[in-house]
GROMACS .gro file of N, CA and C in nm:
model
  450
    1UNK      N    1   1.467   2.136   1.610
    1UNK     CA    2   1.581   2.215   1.567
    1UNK      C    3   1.688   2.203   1.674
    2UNK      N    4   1.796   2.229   1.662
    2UNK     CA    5   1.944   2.202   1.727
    2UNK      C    6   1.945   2.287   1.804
    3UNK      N    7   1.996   2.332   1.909
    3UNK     CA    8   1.988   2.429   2.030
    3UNK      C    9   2.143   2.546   1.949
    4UNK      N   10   2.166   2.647   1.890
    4UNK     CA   11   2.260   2.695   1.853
    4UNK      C   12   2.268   2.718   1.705
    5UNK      N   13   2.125   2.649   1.602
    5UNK     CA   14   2.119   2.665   1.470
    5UNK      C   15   2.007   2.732   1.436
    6UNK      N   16   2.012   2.823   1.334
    6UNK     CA   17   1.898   2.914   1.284
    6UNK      C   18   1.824   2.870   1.154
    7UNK      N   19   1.761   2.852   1.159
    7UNK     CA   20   1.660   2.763   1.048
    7UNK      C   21   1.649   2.634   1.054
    8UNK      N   22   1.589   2.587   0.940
    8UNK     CA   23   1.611   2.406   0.921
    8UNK      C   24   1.713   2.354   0.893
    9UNK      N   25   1.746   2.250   0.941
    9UNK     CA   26   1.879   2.170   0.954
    9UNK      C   27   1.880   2.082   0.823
   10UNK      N   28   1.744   2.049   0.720
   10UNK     CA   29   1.791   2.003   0.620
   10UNK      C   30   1.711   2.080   0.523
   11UNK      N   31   1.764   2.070   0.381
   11UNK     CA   32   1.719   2.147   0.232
   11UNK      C   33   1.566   2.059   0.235
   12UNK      N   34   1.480   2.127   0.193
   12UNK     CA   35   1.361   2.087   0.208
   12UNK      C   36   1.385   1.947   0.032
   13UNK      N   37   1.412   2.020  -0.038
   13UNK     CA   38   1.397   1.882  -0.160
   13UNK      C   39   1.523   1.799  -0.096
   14UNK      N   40   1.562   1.783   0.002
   14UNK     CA   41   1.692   1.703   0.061
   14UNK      C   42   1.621   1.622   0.209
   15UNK      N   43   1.528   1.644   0.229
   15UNK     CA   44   1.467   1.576   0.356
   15UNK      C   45   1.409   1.412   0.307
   16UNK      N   46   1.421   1.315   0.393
   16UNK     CA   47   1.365   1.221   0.331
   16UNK      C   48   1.249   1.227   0.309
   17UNK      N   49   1.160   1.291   0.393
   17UNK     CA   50   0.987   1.261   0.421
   17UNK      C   51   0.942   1.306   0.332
   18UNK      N   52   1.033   1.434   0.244
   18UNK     CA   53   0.960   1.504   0.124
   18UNK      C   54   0.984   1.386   0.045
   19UNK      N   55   1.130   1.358   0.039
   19UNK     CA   56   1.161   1.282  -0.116
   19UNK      C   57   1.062   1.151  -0.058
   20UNK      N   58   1.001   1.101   0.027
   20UNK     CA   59   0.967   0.978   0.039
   20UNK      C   60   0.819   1.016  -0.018
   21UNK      N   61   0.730   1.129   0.053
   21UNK     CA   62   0.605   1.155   0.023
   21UNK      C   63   0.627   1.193  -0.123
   22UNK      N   64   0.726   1.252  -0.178
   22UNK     CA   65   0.657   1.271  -0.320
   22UNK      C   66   0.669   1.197  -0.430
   23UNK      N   67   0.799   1.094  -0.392
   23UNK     CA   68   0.775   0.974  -0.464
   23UNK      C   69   0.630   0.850  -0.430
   24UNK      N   70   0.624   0.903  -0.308
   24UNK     CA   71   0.501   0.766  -0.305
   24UNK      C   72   0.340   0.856  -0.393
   25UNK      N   73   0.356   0.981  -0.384
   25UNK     CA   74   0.239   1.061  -0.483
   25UNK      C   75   0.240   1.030  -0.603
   26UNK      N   76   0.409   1.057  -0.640
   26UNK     CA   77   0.373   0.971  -0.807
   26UNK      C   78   0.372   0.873  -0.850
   27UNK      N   79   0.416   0.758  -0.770
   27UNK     CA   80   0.446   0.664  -0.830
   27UNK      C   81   0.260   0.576  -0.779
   28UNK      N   82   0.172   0.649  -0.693
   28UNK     CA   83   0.059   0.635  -0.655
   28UNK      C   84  -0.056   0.691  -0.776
   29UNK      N   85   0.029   0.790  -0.872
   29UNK     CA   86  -0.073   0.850  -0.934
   29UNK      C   87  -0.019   0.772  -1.110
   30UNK      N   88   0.037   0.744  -1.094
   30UNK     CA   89   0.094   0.658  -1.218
   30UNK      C   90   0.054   0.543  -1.169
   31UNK      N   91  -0.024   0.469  -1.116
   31UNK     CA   92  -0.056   0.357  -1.098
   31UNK      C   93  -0.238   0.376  -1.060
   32UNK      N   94  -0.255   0.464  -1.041
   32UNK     CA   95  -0.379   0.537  -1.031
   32UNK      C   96  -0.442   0.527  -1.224
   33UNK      N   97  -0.363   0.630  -1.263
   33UNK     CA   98  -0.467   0.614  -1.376
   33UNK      C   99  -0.443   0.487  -1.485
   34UNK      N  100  -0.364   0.416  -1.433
   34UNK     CA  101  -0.390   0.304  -1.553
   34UNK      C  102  -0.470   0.162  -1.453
   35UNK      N  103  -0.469   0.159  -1.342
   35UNK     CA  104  -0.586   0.042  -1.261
   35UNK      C  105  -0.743   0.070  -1.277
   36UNK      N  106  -0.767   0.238  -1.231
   36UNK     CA  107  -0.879   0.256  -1.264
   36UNK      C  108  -0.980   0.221  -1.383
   37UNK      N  109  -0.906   0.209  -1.492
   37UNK     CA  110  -1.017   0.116  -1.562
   37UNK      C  111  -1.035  -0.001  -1.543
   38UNK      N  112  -1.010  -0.064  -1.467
   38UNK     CA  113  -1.022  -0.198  -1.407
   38UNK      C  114  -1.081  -0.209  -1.346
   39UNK      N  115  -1.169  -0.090  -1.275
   39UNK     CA  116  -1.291  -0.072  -1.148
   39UNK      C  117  -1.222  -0.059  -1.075
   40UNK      N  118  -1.095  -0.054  -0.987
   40UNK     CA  119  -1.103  -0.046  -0.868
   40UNK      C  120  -0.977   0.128  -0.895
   41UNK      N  121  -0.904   0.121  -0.730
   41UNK     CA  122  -0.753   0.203  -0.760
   41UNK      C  123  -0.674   0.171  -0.688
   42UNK      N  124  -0.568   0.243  -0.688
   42UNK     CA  125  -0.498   0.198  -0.592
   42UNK      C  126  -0.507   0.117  -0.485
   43UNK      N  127  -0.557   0.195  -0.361
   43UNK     CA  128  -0.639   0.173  -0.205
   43UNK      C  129  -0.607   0.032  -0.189
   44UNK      N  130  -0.726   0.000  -0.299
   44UNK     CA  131  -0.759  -0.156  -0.333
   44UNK      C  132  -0.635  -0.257  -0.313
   45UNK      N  133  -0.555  -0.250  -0.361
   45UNK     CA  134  -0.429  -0.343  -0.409
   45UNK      C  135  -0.404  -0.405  -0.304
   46UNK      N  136  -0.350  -0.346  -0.223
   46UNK     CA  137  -0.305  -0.493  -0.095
   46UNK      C  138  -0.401  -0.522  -0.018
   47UNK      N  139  -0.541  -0.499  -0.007
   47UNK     CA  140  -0.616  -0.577   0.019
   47UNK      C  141  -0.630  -0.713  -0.085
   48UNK      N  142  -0.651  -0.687  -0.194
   48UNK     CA  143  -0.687  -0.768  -0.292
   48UNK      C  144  -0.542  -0.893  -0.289
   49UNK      N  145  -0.476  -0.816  -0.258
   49UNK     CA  146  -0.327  -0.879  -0.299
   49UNK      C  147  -0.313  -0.990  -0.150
   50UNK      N  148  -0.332  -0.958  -0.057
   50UNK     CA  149  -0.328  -1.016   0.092
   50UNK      C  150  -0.450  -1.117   0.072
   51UNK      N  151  -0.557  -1.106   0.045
   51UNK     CA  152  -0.657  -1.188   0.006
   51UNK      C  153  -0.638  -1.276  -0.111
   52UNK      N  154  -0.545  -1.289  -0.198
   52UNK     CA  155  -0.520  -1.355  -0.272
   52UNK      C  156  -0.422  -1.474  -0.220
   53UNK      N  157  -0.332  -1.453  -0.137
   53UNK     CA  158  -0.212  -1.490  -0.031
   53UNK      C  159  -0.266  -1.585   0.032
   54UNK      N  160  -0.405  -1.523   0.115
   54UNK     CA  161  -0.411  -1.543   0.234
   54UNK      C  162  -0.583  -1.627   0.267
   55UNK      N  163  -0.614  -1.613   0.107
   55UNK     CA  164  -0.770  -1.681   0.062
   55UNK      C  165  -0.866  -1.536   0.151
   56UNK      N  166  -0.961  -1.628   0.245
   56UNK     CA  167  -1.079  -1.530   0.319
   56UNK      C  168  -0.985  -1.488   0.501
   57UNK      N  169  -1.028  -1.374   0.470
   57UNK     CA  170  -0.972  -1.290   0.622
   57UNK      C  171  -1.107  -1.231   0.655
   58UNK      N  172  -1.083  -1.181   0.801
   58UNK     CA  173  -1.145  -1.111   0.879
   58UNK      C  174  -1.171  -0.968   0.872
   59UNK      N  175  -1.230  -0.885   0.889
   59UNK     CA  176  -1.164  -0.750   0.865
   59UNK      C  177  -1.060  -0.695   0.962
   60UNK      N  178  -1.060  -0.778   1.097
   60UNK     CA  179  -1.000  -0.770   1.204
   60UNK      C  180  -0.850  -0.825   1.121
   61UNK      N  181  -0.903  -0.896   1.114
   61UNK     CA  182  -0.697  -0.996   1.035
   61UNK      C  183  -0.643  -0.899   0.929
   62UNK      N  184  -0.748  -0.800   0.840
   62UNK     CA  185  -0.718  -0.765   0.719
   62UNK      C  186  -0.681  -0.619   0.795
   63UNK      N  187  -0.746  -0.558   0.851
   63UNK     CA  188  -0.699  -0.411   0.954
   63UNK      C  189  -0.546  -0.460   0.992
   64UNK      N  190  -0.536  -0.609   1.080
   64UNK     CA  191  -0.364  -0.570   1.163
   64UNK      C  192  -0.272  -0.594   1.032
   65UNK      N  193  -0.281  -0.699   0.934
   65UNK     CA  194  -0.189  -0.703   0.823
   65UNK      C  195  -0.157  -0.561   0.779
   66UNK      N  196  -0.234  -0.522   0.720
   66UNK     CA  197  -0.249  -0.356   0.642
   66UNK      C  198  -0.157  -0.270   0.753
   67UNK      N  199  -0.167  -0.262   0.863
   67UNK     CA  200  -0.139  -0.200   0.951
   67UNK      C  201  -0.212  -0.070   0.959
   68UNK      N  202  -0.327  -0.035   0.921
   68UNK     CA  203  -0.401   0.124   0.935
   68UNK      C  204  -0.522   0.088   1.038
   69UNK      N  205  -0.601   0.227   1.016
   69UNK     CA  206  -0.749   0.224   1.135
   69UNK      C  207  -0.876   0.104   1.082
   70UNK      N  208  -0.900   0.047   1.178
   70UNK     CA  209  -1.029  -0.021   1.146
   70UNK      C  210  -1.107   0.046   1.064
   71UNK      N  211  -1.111   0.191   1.077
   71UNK     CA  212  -1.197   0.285   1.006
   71UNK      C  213  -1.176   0.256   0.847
   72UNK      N  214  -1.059   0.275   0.807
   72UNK     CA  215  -1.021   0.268   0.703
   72UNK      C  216  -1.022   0.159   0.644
   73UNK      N  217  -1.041   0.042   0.734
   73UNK     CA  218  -1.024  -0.073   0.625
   73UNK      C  219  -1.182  -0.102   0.609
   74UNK      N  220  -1.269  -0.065   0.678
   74UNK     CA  221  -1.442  -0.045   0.665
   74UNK      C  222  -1.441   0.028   0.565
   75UNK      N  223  -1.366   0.122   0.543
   75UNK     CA  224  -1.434   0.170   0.408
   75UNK      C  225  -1.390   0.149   0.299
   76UNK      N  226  -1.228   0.082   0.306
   76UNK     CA  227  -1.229   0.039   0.188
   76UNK      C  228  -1.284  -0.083   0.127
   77UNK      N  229  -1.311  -0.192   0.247
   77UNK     CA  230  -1.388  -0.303   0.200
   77UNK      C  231  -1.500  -0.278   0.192
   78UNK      N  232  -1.625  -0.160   0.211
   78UNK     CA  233  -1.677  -0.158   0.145
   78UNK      C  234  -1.718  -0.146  -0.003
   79UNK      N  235  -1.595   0.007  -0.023
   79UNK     CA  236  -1.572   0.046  -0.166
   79UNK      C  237  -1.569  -0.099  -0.301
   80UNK      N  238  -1.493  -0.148  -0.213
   80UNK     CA  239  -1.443  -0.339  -0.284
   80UNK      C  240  -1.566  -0.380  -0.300
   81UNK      N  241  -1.617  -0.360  -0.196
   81UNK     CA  242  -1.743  -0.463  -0.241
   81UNK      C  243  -1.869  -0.440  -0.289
   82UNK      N  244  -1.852  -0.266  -0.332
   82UNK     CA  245  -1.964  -0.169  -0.381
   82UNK      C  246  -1.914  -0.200  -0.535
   83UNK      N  247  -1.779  -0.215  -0.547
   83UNK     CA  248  -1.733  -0.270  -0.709
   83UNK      C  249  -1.715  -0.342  -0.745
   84UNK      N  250  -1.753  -0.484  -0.636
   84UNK     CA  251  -1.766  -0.600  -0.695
   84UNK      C  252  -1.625  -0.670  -0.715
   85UNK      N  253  -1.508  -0.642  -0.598
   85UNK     CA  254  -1.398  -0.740  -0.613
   85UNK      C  255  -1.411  -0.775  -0.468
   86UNK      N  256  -1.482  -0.796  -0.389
   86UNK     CA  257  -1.525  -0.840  -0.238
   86UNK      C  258  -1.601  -0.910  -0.253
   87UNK      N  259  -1.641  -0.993  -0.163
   87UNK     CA  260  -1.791  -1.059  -0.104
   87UNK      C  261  -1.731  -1.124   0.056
   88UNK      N  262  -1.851  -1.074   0.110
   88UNK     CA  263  -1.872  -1.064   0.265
   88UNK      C  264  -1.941  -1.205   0.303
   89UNK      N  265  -1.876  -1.289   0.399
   89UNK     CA  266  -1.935  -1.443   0.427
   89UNK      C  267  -1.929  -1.401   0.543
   90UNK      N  268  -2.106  -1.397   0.669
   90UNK     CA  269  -2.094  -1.384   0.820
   90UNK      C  270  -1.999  -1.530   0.870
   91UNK      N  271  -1.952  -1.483   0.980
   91UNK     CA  272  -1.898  -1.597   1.025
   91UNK      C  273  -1.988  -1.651   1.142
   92UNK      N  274  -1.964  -1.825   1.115
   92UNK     CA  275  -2.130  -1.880   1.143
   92UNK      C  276  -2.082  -1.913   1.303
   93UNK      N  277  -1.941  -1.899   1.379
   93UNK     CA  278  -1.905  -1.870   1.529
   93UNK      C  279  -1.907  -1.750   1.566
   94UNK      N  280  -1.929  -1.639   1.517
   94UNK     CA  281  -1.950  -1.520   1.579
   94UNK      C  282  -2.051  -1.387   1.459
   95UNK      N  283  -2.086  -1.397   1.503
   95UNK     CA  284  -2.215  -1.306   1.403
   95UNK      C  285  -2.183  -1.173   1.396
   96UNK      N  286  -2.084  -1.087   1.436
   96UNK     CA  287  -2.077  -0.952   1.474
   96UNK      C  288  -1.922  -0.993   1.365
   97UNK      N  289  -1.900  -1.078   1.289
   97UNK     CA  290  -1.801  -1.116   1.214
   97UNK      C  291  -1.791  -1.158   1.077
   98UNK      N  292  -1.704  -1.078   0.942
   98UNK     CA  293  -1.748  -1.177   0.828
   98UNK      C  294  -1.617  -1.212   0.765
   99UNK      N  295  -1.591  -1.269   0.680
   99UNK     CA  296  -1.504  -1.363   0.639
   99UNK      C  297  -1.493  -1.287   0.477
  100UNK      N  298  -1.399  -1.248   0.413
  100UNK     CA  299  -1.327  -1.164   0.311
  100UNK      C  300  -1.304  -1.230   0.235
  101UNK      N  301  -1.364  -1.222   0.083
  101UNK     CA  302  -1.292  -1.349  -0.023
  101UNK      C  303  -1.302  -1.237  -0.147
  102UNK      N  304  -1.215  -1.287  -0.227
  102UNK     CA  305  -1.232  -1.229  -0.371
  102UNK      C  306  -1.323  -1.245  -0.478
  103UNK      N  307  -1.390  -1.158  -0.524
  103UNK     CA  308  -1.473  -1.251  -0.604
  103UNK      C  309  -1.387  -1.234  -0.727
  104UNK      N  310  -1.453  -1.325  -0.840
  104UNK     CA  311  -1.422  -1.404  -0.992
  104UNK      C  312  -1.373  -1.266  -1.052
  105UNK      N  313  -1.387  -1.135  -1.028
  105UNK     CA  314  -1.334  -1.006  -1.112
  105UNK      C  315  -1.255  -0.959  -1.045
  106UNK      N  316  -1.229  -0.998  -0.916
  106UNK     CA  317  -1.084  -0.926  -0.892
  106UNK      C  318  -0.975  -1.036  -0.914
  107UNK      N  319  -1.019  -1.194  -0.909
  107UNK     CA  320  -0.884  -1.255  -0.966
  107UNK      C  321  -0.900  -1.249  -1.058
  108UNK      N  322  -0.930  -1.180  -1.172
  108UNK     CA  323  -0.910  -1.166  -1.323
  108UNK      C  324  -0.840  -1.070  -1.365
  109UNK      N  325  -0.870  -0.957  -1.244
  109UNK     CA  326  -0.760  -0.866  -1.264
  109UNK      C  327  -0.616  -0.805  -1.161
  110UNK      N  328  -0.661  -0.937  -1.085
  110UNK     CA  329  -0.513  -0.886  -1.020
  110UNK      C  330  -0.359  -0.906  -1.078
  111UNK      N  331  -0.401  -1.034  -1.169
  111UNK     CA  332  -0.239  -1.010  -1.284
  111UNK      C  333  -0.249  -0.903  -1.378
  112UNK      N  334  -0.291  -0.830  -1.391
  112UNK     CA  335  -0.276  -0.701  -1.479
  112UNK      C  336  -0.270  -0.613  -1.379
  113UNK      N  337  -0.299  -0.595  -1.249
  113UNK     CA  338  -0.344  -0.457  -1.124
  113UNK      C  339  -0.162  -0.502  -1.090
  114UNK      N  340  -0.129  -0.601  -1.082
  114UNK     CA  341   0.005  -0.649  -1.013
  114UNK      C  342   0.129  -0.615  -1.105
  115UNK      N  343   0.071  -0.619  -1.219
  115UNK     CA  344   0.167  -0.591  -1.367
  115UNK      C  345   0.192  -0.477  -1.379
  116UNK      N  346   0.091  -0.397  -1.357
  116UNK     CA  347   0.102  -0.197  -1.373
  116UNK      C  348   0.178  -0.186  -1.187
  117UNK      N  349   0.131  -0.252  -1.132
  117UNK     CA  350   0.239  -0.195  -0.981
  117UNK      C  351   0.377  -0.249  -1.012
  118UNK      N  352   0.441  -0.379  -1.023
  118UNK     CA  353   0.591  -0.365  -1.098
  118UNK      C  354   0.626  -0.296  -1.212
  119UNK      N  355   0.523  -0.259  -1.336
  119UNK     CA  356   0.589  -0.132  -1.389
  119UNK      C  357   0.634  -0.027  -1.322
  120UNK      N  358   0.545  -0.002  -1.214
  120UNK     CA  359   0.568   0.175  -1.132
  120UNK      C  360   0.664   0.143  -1.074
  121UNK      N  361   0.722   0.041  -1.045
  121UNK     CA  362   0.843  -0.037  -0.980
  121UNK      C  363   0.964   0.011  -1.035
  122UNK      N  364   0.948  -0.092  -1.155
  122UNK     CA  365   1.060  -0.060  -1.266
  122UNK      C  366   1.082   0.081  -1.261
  123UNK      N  367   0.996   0.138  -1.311
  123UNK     CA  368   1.030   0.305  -1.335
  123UNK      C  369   1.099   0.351  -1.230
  124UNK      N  370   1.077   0.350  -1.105
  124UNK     CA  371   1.114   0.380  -1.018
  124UNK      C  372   1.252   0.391  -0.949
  125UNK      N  373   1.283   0.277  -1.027
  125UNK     CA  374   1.422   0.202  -1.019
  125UNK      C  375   1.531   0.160  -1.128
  126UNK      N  376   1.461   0.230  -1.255
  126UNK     CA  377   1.528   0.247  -1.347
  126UNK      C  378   1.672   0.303  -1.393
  127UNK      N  379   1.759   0.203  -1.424
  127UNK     CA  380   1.886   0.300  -1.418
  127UNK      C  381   1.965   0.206  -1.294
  128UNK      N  382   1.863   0.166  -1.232
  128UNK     CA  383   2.014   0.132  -1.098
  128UNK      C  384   2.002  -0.007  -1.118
  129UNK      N  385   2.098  -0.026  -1.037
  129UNK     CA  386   2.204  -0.205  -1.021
  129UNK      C  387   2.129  -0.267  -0.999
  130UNK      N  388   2.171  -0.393  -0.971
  130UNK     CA  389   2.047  -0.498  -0.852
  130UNK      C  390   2.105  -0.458  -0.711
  131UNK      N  391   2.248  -0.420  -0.687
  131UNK     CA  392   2.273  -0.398  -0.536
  131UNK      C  393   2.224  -0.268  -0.527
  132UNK      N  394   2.190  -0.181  -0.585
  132UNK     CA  395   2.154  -0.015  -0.580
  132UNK      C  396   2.017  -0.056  -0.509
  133UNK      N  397   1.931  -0.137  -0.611
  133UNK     CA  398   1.797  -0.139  -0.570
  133UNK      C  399   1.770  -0.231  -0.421
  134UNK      N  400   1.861  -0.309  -0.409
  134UNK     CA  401   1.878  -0.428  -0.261
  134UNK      C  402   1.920  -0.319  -0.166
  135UNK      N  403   1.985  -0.220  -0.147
  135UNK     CA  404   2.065  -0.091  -0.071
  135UNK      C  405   1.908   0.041  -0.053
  136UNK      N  406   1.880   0.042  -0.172
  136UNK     CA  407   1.714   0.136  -0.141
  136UNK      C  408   1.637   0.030  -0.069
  137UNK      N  409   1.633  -0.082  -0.083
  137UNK     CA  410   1.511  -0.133   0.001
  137UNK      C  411   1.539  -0.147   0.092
  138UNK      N  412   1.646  -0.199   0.156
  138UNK     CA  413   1.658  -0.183   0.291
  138UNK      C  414   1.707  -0.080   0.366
  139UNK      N  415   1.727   0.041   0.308
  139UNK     CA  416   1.740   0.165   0.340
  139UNK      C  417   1.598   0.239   0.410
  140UNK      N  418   1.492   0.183   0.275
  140UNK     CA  419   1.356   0.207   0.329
  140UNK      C  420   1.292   0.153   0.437
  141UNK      N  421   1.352  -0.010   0.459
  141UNK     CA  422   1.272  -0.059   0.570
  141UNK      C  423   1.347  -0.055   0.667
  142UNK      N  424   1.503   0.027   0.688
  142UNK     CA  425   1.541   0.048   0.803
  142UNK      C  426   1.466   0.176   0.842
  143UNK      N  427   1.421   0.279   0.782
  143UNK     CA  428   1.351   0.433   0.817
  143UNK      C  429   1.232   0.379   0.840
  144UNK      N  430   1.168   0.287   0.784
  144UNK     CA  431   1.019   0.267   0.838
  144UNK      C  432   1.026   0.169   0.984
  145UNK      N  433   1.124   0.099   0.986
  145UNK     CA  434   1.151   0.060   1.165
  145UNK      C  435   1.194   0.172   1.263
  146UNK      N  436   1.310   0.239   1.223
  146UNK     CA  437   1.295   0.359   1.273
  146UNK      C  438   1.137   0.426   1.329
  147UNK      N  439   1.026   0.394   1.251
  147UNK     CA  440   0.903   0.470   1.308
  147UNK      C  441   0.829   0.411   1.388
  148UNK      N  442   0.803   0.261   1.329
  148UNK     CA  443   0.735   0.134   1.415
  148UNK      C  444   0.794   0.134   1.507
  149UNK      N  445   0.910   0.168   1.598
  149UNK     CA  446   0.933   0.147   1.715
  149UNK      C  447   0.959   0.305   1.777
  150UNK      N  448   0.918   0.364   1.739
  150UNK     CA  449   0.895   0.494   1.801
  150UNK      C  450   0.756   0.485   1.853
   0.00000   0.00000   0.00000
């Protein structure tokens, strides 16, 4: 808060972090219930999607891409591979290591998992220009540098 101002300095539905968190809730939960019959959800997607890119990764390679906790990417590659769009290859130079590939049901459904995420897209962005939507995106990835270098 400002040294000389009494309350919050911005309208709470006027802050970005709200408008950012509650668009990423819905546009997470509208993409939520139409993947899930596909076996997997959300979570899943840019793993699957980076592994498609990028063939077999590490979990080490697949943790720094993602950018989250080792923790988290252990459990979601397990989840993946408890539903059968993973399979785990040890790596035969280091044994404490395995190698990330897709199996035959997640490339079957990553053009339909990829199809419902540019719908949530579209929607999202419905109504505006092509420079409206070129002006939000790099609006967004100037606030998310803003954080990476904090």
């Amino acid at each position: 808060m400002s040294v000389g101002t009494v309350g919050p300095r911005w309208k709470l539905r006027e802050r970005p972090g709200y408008l950012v968190v509650r668009l990423a809730r819905l546009m997470s939960r509208y993409a939520e219930e139409r993947i899930q019959p596909l076996g997997t959800g959300v979570a899943g997607y840019p793993v699957i999607s980076a592994l498609s890119e990028g063939g077999e990764l590490t979990q080490k390679q697949m943790t720094e891409l993602l950018g989250v906790e080792q923790s988290s990417t252990a459990q979601l590659l397990s989840r993946l591979e408890r539903d059968g769009f993973v399979t785990r290859r040890k790596d035969p130079k280091d044994a404490r290591s395995s190698f990330i590939r897709l199996t035959e049901k997640a490339n079957s459904a990553l053009p339909v998992i990829s199809e419902i995420m540019d719908d949530g897209n579209d929607l999202a962005v419905q109504g505006f220009s092509t420079q409206e939507i070129e002006q939000v995106i790099n609006l967004l990835k100037r606030m998310l540098a803003n954080f990476e270098r904090y």
